Structures are given as structure tokens and as C-alpha cells.
XYZ file of C-alpha atoms in Angstrom:
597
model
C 77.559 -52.856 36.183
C 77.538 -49.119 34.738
C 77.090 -50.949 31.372
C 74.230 -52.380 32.625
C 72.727 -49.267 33.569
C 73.019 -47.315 31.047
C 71.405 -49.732 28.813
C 68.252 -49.861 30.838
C 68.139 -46.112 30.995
C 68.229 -46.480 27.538
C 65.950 -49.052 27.359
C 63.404 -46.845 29.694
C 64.033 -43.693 27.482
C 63.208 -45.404 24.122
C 60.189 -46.932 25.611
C 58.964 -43.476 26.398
C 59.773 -42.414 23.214
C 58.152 -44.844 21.420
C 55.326 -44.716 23.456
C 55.332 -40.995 22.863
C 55.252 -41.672 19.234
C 51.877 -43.313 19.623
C 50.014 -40.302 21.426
C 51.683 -37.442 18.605
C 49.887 -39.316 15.671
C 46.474 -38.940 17.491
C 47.444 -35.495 17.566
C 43.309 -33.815 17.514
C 43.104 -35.830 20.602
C 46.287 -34.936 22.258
C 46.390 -31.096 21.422
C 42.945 -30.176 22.827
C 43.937 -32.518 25.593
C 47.205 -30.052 26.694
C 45.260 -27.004 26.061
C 42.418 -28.604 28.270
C 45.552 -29.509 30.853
C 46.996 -25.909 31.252
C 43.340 -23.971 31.263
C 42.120 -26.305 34.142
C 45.314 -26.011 35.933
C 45.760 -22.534 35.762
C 42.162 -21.842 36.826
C 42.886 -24.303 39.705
C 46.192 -22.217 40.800
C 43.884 -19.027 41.019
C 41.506 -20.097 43.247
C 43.824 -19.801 46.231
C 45.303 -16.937 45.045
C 41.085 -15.508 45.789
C 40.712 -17.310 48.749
C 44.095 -14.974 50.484
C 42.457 -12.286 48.972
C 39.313 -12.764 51.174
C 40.954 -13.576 54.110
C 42.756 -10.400 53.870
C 39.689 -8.149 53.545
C 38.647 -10.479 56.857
C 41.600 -9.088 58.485
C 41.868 -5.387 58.260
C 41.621 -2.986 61.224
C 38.396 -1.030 59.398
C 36.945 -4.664 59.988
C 35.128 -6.848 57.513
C 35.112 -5.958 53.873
C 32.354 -7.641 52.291
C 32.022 -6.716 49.131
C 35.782 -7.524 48.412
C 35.105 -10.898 50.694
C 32.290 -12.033 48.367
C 34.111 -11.048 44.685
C 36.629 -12.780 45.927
C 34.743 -15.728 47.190
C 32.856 -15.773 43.990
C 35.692 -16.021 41.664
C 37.144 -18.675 43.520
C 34.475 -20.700 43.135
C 33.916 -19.796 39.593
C 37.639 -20.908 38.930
C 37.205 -24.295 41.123
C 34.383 -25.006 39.133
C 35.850 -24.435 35.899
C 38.445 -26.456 36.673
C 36.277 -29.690 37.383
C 34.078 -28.776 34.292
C 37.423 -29.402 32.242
C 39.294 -31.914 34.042
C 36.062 -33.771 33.289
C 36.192 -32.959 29.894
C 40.132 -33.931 29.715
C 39.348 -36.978 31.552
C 36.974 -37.632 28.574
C 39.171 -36.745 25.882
C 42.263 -39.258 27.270
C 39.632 -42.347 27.651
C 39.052 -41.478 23.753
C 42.537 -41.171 23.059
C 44.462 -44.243 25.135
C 41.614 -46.363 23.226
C 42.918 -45.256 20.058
C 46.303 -46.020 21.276
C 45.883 -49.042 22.897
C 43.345 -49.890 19.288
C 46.683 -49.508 17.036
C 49.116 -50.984 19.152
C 46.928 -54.515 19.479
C 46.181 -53.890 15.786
C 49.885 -53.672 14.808
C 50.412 -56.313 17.312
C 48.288 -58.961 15.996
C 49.434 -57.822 12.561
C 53.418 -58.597 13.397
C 51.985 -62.205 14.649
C 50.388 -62.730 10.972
C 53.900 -62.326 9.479
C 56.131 -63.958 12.187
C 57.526 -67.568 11.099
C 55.674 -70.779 12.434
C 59.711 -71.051 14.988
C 58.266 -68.342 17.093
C 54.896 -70.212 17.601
C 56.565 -73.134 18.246
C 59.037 -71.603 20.697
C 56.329 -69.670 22.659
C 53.462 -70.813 24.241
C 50.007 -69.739 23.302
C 49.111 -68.865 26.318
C 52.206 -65.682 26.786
C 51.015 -65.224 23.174
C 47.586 -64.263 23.884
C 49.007 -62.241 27.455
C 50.778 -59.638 25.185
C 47.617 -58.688 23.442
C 45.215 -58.893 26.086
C 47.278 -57.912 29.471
C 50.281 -56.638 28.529
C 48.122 -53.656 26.001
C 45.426 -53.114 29.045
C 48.165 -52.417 31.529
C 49.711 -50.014 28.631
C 46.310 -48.430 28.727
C 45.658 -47.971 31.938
C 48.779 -45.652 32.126
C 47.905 -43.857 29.153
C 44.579 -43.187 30.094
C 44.942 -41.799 33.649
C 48.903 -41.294 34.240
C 49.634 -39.367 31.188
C 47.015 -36.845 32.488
C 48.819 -36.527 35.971
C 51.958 -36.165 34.243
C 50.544 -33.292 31.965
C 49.117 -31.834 35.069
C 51.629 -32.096 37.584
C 53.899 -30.715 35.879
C 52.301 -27.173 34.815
C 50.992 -27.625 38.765
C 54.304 -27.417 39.985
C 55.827 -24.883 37.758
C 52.694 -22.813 38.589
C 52.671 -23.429 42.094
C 56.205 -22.380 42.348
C 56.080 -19.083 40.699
C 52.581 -18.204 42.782
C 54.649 -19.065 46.215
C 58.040 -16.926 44.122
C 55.613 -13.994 44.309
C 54.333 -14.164 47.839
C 57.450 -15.356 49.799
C 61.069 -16.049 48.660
C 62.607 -16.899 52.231
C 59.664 -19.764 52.494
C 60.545 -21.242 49.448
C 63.948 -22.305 51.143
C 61.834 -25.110 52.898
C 61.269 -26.965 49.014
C 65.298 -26.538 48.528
C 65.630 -29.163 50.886
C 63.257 -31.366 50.821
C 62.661 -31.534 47.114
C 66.116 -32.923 45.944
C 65.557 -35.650 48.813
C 62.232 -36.445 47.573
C 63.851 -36.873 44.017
C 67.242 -38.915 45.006
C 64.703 -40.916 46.691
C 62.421 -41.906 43.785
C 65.441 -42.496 41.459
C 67.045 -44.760 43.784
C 63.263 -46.606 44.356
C 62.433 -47.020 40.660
C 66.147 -48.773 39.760
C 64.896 -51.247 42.002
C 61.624 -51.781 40.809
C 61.817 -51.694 37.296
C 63.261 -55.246 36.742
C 60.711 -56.960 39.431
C 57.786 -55.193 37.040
C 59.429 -56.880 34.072
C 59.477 -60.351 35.813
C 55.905 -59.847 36.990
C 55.145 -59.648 33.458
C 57.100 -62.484 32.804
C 55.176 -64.499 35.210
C 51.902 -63.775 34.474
C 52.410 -64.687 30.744
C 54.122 -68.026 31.940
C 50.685 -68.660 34.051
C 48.775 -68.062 30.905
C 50.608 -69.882 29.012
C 50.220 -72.843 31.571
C 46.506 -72.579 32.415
C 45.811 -72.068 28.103
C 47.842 -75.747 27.936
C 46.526 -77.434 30.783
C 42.937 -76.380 29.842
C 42.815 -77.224 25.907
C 44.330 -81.343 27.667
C 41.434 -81.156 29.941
C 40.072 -84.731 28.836
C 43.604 -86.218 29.049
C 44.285 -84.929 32.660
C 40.618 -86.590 33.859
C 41.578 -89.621 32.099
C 44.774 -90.540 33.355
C 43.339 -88.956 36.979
C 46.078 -86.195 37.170
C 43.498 -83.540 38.303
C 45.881 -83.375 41.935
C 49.278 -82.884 40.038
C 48.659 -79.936 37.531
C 46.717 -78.454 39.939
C 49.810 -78.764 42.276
C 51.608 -77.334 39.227
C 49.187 -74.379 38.572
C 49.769 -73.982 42.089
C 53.392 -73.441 41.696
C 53.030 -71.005 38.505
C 50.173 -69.174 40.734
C 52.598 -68.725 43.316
C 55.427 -67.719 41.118
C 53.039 -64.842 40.341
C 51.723 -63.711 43.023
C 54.847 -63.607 44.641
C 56.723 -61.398 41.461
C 53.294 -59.476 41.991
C 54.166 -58.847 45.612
C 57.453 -58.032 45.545
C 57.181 -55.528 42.426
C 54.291 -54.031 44.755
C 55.482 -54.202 47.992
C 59.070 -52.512 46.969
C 56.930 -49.707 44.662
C 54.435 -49.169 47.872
C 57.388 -48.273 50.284
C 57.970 -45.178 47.724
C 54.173 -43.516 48.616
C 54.587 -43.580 52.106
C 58.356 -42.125 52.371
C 57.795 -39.459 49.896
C 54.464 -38.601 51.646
C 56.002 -38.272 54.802
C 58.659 -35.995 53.362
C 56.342 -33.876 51.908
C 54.302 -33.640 54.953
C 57.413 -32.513 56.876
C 57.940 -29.857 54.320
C 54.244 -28.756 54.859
C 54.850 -28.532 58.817
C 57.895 -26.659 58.186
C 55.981 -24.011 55.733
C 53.155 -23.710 58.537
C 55.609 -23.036 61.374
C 58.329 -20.838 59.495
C 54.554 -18.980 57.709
C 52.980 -18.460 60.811
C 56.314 -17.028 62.361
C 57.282 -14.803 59.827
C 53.381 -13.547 60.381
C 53.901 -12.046 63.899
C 57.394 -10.492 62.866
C 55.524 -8.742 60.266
C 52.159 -8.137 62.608
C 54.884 -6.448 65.501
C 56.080 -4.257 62.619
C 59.979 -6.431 62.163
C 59.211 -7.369 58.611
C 57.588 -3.954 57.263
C 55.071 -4.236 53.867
C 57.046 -5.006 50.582
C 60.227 -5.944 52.341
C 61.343 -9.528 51.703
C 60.174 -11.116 54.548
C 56.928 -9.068 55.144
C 53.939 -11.988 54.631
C 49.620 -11.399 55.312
C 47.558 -14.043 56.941
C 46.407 -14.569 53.642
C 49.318 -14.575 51.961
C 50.630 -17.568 54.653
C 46.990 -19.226 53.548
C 48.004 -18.758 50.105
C 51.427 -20.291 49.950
C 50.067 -23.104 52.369
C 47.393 -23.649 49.729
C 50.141 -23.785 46.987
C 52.363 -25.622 49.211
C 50.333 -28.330 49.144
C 49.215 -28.061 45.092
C 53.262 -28.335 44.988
C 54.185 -30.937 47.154
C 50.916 -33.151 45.916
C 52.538 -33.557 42.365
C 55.393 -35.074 43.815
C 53.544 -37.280 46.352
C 51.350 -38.527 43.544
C 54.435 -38.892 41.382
C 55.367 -41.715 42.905
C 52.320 -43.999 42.508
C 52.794 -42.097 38.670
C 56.165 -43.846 38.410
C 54.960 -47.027 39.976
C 51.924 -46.838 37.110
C 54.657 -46.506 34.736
C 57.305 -48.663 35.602
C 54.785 -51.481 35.119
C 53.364 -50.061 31.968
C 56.928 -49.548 30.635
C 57.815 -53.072 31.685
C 54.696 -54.340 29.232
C 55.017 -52.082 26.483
C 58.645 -53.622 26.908
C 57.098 -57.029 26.320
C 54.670 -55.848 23.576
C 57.674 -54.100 21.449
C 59.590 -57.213 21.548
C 57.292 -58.848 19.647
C 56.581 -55.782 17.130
C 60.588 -55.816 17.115
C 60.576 -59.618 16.361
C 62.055 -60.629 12.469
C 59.506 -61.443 10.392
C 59.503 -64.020 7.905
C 62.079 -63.569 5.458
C 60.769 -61.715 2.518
C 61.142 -63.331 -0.938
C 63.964 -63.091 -3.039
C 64.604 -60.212 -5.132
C 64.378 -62.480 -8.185
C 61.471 -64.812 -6.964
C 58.715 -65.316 -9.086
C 55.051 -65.508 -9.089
C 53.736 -69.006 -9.847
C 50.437 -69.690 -10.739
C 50.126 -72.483 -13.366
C 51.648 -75.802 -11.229
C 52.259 -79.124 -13.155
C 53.327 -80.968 -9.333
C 56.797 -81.827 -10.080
C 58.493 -81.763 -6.503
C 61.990 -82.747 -6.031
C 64.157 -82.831 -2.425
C 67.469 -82.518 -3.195
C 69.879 -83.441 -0.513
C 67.875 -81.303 2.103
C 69.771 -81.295 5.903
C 67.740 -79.484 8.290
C 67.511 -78.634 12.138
C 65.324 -76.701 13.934
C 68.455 -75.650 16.257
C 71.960 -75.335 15.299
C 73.234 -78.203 17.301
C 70.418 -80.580 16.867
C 69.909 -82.086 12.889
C 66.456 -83.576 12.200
C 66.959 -84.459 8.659
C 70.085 -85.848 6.900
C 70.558 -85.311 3.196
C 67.178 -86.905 2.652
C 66.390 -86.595 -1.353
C 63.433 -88.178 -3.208
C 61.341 -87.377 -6.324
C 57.605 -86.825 -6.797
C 56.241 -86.535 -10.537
C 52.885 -85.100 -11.477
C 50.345 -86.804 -10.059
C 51.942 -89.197 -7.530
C 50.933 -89.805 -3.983
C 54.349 -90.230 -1.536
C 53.632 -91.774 1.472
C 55.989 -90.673 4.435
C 55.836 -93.278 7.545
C 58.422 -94.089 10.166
C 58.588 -93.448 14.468
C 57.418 -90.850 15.986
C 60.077 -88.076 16.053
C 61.901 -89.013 12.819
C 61.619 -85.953 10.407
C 58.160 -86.841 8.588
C 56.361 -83.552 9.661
C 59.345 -81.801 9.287
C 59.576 -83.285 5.051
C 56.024 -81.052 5.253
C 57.371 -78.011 6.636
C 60.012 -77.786 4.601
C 57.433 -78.203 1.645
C 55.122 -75.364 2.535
C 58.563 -73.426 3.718
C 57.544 -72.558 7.270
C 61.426 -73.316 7.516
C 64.496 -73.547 4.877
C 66.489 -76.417 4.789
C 70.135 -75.708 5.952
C 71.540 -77.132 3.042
C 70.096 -78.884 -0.191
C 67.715 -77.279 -1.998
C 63.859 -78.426 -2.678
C 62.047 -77.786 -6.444
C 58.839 -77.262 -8.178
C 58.700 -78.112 -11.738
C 62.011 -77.559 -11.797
C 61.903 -74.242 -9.663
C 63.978 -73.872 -6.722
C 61.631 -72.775 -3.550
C 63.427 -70.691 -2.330
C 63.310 -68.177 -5.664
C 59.276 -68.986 -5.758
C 56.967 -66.343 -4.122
C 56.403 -67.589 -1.281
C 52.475 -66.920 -1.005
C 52.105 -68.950 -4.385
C 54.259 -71.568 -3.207
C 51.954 -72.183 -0.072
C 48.598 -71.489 -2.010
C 50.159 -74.349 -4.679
C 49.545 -76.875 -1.369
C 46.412 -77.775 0.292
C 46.806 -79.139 3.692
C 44.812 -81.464 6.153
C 46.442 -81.830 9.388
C 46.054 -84.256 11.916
C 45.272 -81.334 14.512
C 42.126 -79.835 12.781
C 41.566 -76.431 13.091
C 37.961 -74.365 12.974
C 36.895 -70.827 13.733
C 33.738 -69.622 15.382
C 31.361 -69.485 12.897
C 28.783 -71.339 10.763
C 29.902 -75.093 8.691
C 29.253 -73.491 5.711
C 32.151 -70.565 6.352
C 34.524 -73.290 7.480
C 34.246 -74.959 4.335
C 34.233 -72.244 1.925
C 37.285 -70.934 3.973
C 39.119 -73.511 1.040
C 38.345 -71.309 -1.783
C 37.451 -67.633 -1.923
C 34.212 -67.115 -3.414
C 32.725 -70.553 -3.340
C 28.767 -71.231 -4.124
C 26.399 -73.127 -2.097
C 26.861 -75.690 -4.428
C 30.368 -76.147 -4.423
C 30.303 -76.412 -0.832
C 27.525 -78.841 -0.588
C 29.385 -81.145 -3.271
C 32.784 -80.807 -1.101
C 30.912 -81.896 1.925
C 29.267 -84.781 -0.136
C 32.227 -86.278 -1.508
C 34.002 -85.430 2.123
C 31.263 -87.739 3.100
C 29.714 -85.537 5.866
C 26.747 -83.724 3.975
C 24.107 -86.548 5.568
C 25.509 -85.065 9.177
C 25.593 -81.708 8.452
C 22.189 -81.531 6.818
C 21.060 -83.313 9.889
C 21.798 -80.667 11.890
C 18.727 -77.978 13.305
C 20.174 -74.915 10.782
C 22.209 -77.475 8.156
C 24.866 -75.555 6.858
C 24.340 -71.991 9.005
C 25.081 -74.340 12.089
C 27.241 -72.111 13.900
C 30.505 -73.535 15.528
C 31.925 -72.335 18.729
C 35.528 -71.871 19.287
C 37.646 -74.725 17.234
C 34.460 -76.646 16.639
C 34.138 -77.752 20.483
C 30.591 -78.572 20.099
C 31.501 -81.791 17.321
C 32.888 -84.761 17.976
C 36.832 -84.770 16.383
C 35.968 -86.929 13.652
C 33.555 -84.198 12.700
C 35.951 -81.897 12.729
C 38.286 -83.805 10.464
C 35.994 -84.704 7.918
C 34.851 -80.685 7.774
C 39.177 -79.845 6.535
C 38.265 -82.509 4.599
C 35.609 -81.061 2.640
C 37.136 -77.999 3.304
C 40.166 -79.487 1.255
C 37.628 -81.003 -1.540
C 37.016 -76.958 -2.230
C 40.587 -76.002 -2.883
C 41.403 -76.251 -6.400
C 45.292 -76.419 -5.556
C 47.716 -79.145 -7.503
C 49.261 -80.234 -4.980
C 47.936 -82.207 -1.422
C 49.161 -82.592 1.835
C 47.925 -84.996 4.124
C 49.364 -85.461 7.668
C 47.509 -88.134 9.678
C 43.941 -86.988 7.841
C 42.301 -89.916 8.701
C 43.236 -90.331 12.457
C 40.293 -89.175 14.579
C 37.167 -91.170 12.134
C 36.257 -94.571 12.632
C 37.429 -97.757 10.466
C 34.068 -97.527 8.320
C 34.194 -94.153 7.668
C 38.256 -94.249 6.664
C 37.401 -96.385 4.093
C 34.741 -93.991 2.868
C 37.223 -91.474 3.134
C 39.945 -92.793 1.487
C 37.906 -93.705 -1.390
C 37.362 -90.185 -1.582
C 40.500 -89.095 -0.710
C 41.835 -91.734 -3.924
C 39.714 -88.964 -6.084
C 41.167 -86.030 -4.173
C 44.131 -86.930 -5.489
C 44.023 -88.129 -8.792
C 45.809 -85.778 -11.080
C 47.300 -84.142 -7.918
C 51.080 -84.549 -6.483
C 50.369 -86.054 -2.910
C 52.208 -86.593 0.108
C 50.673 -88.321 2.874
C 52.174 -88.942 6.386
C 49.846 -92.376 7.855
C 50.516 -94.538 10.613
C 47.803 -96.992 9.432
C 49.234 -98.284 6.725
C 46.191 -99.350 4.750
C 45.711 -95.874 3.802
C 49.093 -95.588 1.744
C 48.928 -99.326 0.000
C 48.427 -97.744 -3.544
C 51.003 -94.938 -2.719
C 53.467 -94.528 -5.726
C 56.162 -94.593 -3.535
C 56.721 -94.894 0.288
C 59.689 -93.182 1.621
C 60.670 -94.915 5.339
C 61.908 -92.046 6.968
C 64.142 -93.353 10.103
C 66.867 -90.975 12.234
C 66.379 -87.793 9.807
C 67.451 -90.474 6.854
C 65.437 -92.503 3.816
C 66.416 -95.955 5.307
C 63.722 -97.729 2.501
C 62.255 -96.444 -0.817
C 59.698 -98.391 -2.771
C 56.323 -99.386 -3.294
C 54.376 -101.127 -0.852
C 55.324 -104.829 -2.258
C 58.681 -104.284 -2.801
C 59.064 -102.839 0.743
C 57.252 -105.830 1.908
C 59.816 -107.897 -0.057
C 62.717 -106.252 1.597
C 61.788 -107.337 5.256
C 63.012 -103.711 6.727
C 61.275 -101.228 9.130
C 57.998 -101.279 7.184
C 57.273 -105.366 6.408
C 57.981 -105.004 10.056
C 55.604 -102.281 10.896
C 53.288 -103.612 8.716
C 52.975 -107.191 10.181
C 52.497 -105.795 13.618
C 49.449 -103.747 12.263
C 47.983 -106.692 10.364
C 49.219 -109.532 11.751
């Protein structure tokens, strides 16, 4: 249990620190911001120290000393008001420096996602994903942007405070030994508390996200099989989840405000009864001038003043702390990702590989995406220059994995895989992926016009090139049909075409790429039975001259393949051309008589 502890107060400390390393970079921003901190503090701390002053010269025997009254009065206000003038100016200066912050951190953020492996996408959802960069960094900058100015501030206000109420009366600063250290146990005690139901809030809300980003991209599934009722029953459930880790972390945080308040409050009584007595002892001549106890009227308005400038600090510090334990809890969130491992770096001794002749040979390759699960069994098989492999077999049985393991997104756990002659593992990795093109079954567009998508397959590509990809992809006739042809801008993953669309765009997009080698996973699988044989004509030109491998489920597609590899339980359980599979009687004469039968 100490254990534990002490590793979250070490967790909480490094936070800060790190944190803290963030705001010393932007150092421009952050010195002018503690110089602006101290001058508008200190000029706040003097205007009661004018305001006794004038109630004093209200107070002598000779009666009403006006001129004293009104300097005094006047330099009060002067202070006051140059301490708004700069707070505002501070308050200016943090909004300009927590955006900075907050501008790196989702930066660096969505950097460390561009070099994580494709495992932590596929163990994550989307949705939590998206959270870190969008609420986890906002709640970050909220505390930067107004707590980190109270912090700054309270602190010189109480250090200041104290020494102003030093100077007028010791004995009354007896009242703050007391309830100060209670005020403090009280907080530390609160904050162990509600540290970890801040972290599972954030947990929460990026499971929500995550749900609601899933639920929303199946949208047309869920009205089709009339499941509206249950996931909303589910969201429900996630919603209340939420809301509920919301309430708690706030509910046990709000109990702090109220306690501490009424603490301080009791101190402030205390300092107005013990003042205010200690001013008649020294009015009936008990407490003579410049003994200890001897206190003014104005010098009792004064150290109520800074009483309260004192005990405000540490009333506020506890909505500070509850701003910070749920900032801490998602900077928490946000460093575990920066802390993730990246993809492993290449080899010492890989090397660069630019000219590709498309010799690819599996070699005994066992992998599993989890230690105690294998998904592919000492599968081998050999592709020479300029052969299409055709991968089929049930759903689940290592064919997408063959591709991963191609375009290493993983590394097999044993058995090695080679180009022309190369082991992949000593290749540079960037080549090795730029050696591939890929269509995938789940297409994938950005916002922007059909002309960008397609050149997105080779850096630098004319007009021409493009239009000749799209012609030979087929779908120049639709896209020059369009209202602005190829400028037709695409919303968000190409929502606004039909799926087929979309497929025959990677297509095209794929046409551009002057890479030896192809991938094709299900490319044909969202256009119609006219247009596939348009396509595959096309795609027969594709990939002349290239090293192919094609995962299909329609078998008509993969007829003319070189060789078919029937990929059943993580094993080859039939290799062969299409006839002499057929001749066999196996898995695929099966498969393929229930297709064309």
C-alpha cells in the first residue's frame, strides 16, 4: 500500500515536471509573465497597507486629516488600478503562452501517432485516439492557461501577505498557526482521493468516444438490421459510465471548497474578534505604542485586509488542485502515448533499396499477433518477378495477415521473409513499404479535391498522369462528369461518393504509383459485376511486369493467378494453379463450385 503511494507521488511529481518542462522552453512568454505576477501582486498588497493609513488620519484626536486621507486614498487607488492594468496584461500573456503549449504538445502528439506500429491502432479504438488530442490537450490547457497564473500569484500573495500582517501584529498571526496546517492536512488527504477518480473520468470519456466514433462510422448497418434501440441502450450505458466517473471525481473534489472555505472563514472571525480586542486594550492605554501587542484601527483594517488576501490563496487553492488533479490525470493520458515504443527502427546494417526486381520469398514465417494465440504456421511460398499470388481461404485464416507481414506492419515470430534475395528485416524499412503499392478493401480518402487523392500515389504527378490513371482505373467518364471534374472536392473519407467510387479512385490512385510490386486485398469488392470486369482487365495491365498478391473472395478475379496459395488454420493446405486446384477436389474446387455452380 506505501508502495503504491509513493509511486503515484511520483507519478504526480514527474507530471509536474514534465509539464514544467513545456512552459521553461517558451521562456519570453513565461519570464515577462512572473515579472508581470510579482509587480501586480505587490502593488495589490500595498493598497491596504494605504487604506490603514487613511483610516488612521480618520482617527486622531486633532480630528480629520485630509490631506494625509486623500494621498493615501489616491495611492491606493493608483496601486488597485495598476494591479488590474497588469493582471490583464498577464492574463493576456498566459492565453499566448498555454496556446503555445498546448500547440507543441498536440504537435508532438500527433507526431508519436505517425511513428507508432499499426498493433497500437489495432488495440485502441479511434475514438480514445482522437480524445487524447482533442480533450485530453484542452483540459491540459485550461490549467495552464488560468491555474498556473493562480499558482504564480498565490503564492507571492501569501508570502506577501504574511510578512505585511509580521509587521503589524505578531500575537494575531497565532490565529493562521492553527488553522493553516488544518487547512493543508485537509487538502492532502482530499486530493489522494481524487486523483485516481480524475484518471478514470478520463478513462471514460475516451471509452464514450471511442464508442460513439464506432457506432457512428456503422450508421447504415445499425438502420438496416433495425438496432437503432440497442446501441442506443449501449451509448446509454457508456453515457452513464461517464457521467457517473464525472460525478464522483466532482462531487468528492467539491466537498474540498466548502470545508476549506469554512476554515478559513473561522480564521477570519477569529482575526476580527482577537483585532478588535486587542484595539480597546491598546485604546485604554494596556498595550502602549510599539509594544507587541499595541494595534491602530487601521492597523486591525489592515491585517483584516491581508487576512483575507492570505486566507483567499488557500481557499482558491483548492478548486487550483481540483483544476490540476484533472489536468494531471490527462497530461497522464497524453504522456502515455508520447511514452509509447515506436516502431522499431531499422537495423544498424539495413540497407536502402531502390532498384526492385519483385522476387519475394516466405520462408517458414510463424506469426501471432499475441503470444498465446498463432495466426500463421510455418507458411512458406515463392513469388518470382512478375507473378500474381492469389491468397483465398475463410474468413479469419491468416490472408491479411500474409500482407502485413509483407509491408512489415508486424515481424514474423520466426521464419524470415525476402526480397530479391534480401531479408526484410535488414531492408530500410521506408523502401521496403514504398517497394509495395496497396489497394485495400476499406478505401481510404482525405478531404480534398479527386485530383489530390489521386496524385497522393506519386509525388509530383502532372495533370496528365492523373487523368491517364483515372482512365485506365476506368472512372475518368465519372469524374469528368462531375460540376468542377477533377477540383471536385471530397468531404471527409469521400462520404459524398458512392463506395464503388471510392474504390475505383485507390485504384487510379494505384495506376499512379510506379512501385514493382502490388497488393491487392479485396480491390474489387464494393463495384458492380460489369465494372469488375472492366477493372480487372485493367488491373491484368496493372500488373504485368509487377510481383502481385491478391487476396479475392470472387474467384473469377484470380483464374489467371500464377499460383493460388489456400490459406486454411494459419497453414498452406493447397498450392497450385487454378486447374490443378480444381483437379485436386480440396477447399477451393469446393469454394469454387459453390460460387459458380
Amino acid at each position: 500500500m506505501t508502495e503504491n503511494k509513493n509511486v503515484k507521488k511520483r507519478n504526480t511529481k514527474g507530471i509536474a515536471l514534465r509539464l514544467g518542462t513545456y512552459v521553461i522552453r517558451q521562456w519570453h512568454l513565461f519570464i515577462p509573465a512572473v515579472i508581470l505576477t510579482f509587480v501586480s501582486n505587490h502593488l495589490a498588497l500595498l493598497g491596504p497597507k494605504y487604506s490603514g493609513a487613511a483610516i488612521d488620519a480618520v482617527t486622531l484626536e486633532t480630528g480629520v486629516d485630509f490631506p494625509v486621507v486623500w494621498d493615501n486614498v489616491i495611492k491606493m487607488i493608483i496601486c488597485f488600478a495598476g494591479a488590474a492594468l497588469l493582471s490583464y496584461l498577464l492574463s493576456i500573456i498566459m492565453v499566448f503562452l498555454s496556446q503555445r503549449i498546448v500547440y507543441i504538445m498536440r504537435k508532438q502528439l500527433f507526431e508519436k501517432l505517425n511513428t507508432l506500429p499499426v498493433g497500437y491502432f489495432d488495440s485502441n479504438a479511434t475514438g480514445d485516439i482522437i480524445s487524447h488530442l482533442s480533450y485530453d490537450v484542452d483540459t491540459v490547457n485550461t490549467s495552464l492557461s488560468n491555474d498556473l497564473v493562480q499558482v504564480m500569484t498565490s503564492i507571492y500573495t501569501v508570502v506577501g501577505s504574511l510578512i505585511f500582517m509580521w509587521n503589524i501584529s505578531r500575537p494575531m498571526i497565532l490565529i493562521f498557526v492553527l488553522t493553516v496546517p488544518v487547512s493543508i492536512l485537509f487538502t492532502r488527504y482530499r486530493s489522494t482521493k481524487v486523483r485516481p477518480m480524475f484518471r478514470a473520468r478520463s478513462k471514460k470519456y475516451g471509452e464514450l468516444n471511442g464508442y460513439a466514433e464506432e457506432m457512428l462510422s456503422g450508421s447504415a448497418s445499425i438502420r438496416a438490421y433495425g438496432r437503432q434501440d440497442v446501441i442506443s441502450g449501449r451509448f446509454d450505458k457508456h453515457n452513464d459510465e461517464a457521467m457517473s466517473a464525472f460525478y464522483n471525481a466532482e462531487y468528492s473534489a467539491s466537498l474540498l471548497y466548502p470545508t476549506i472555505n469554512l476554515i478559513n472563514n473561522v480564521s477570519l472571525s477569529l482575526v476580527a474578534i482577537f483585532g478588535g480586542i486587542l484595539y480597546m486594550y491598546s485604546q485604554n492605554g494596556v498595550f502602549l505604542e510599539g509594544s507587541l501587542f499595541f494595534i491602530s484601527l487601521g492597523g486591525v483594517a489592515q491585517f483584516v485586509q491581508y487576512s483575507r488576501k492570505f486566507a483567499g490563496p488557500i481557499n482558491e487553492f483548492s478548486n487550483i488542485l481540483h483544476e490540476f488533479q484533472s489536468a494531471f490525470s490527462a497530461a497522464e493520458r497524453v504522456f502515455k502515448v508520447l511514452d509509447e515504443a515506436p516502431e522499431k527502427l531499422d537495423a544498424s546494417d539495413a540497407v536502402e533499396m531502390k532498384e526492385v526486381d519483385g522476387l519475394v520469398e516466405i520462408d517458414g514465417v510463424t506469426f501471432g499477433y499475441r503470444p498465446d494465440r498463432t495466426i500463421l504456421k510455418n507458411v512458406s511460398v515463392t513469388a518470382k518477378p512478375g507473378q500474381m499470388i492469389a491468397i483465398v481461404g475463410p474468413t479469419g485464416a491468416g490472408k491479411t495477415t500474409i500482407i502485413n507481414l509483407l509491408m512489415r506492419f508486424y515481424d514474423p515470430d520466426s521464419g524470415e521473409i525476402r526480397i530479391d534475395g534480401k531479408p526484410s528485416m535488414k531492408i530500410k524499412r521506408n523502401d521496403l513499404r514504398l517497394a509495395f503499392t496497396m489497394v485495400l478493401q476499406d478505401t481510404w480518402l482525405f478531404h480534398g479535391t479527386v485530383f489530390d487523392n489521386i496524385a497522393y500515389g506519386r509525388q509530383g504527378a502532372t495533370e496528365e498522369e492523373v487523368k491517364e490513371a483515372a482512365r485506365r482505373a476506368k472512372i475518368d467518364g465519372y469524374i469528368e462528369s462531375l460540376p468542377d471534374g477533377y477540383n471536385t472536392v471530397l468531404s471527409d473519407d469521400g462520404v459524398n461518393i458512392s463506395k464503388g467510387q471510392k474504390q475505383l479512385i485507390t485504384i487510379a490512385r494505384a495506376f499512379l504509383s510506379d512501385a514493382p510490386m502490388l497488393i491487392l486485398d479485396e480491390a474489387t469488392s464494393n463495384v458492380d459485376s460489369r465494372t469488375e470486369i472492366q477493372i480487372q482487365e485493367a488491373m491484368n495491365g496493372l500488373m504485368k511486369g509487377r510481383t502481385s498478391f491478391v487476396i479475392a473472395h470472387r474467384l473469377s478475379t484470380i483464374q489467371n493467378a500464377d499460383t493460388i496459395l489456400v490459406v486454411t488454420g494459419g497453414e498452406i493446405s493447397e498450392i497450385g494453379t487454378h486447374e490443378e486446384l480444381l483437379k485436386q477436389g480440396g477447399f477451393y474446387s469446393t469454394l469454387y463450385n459453390s460460387q459458380f455452380s
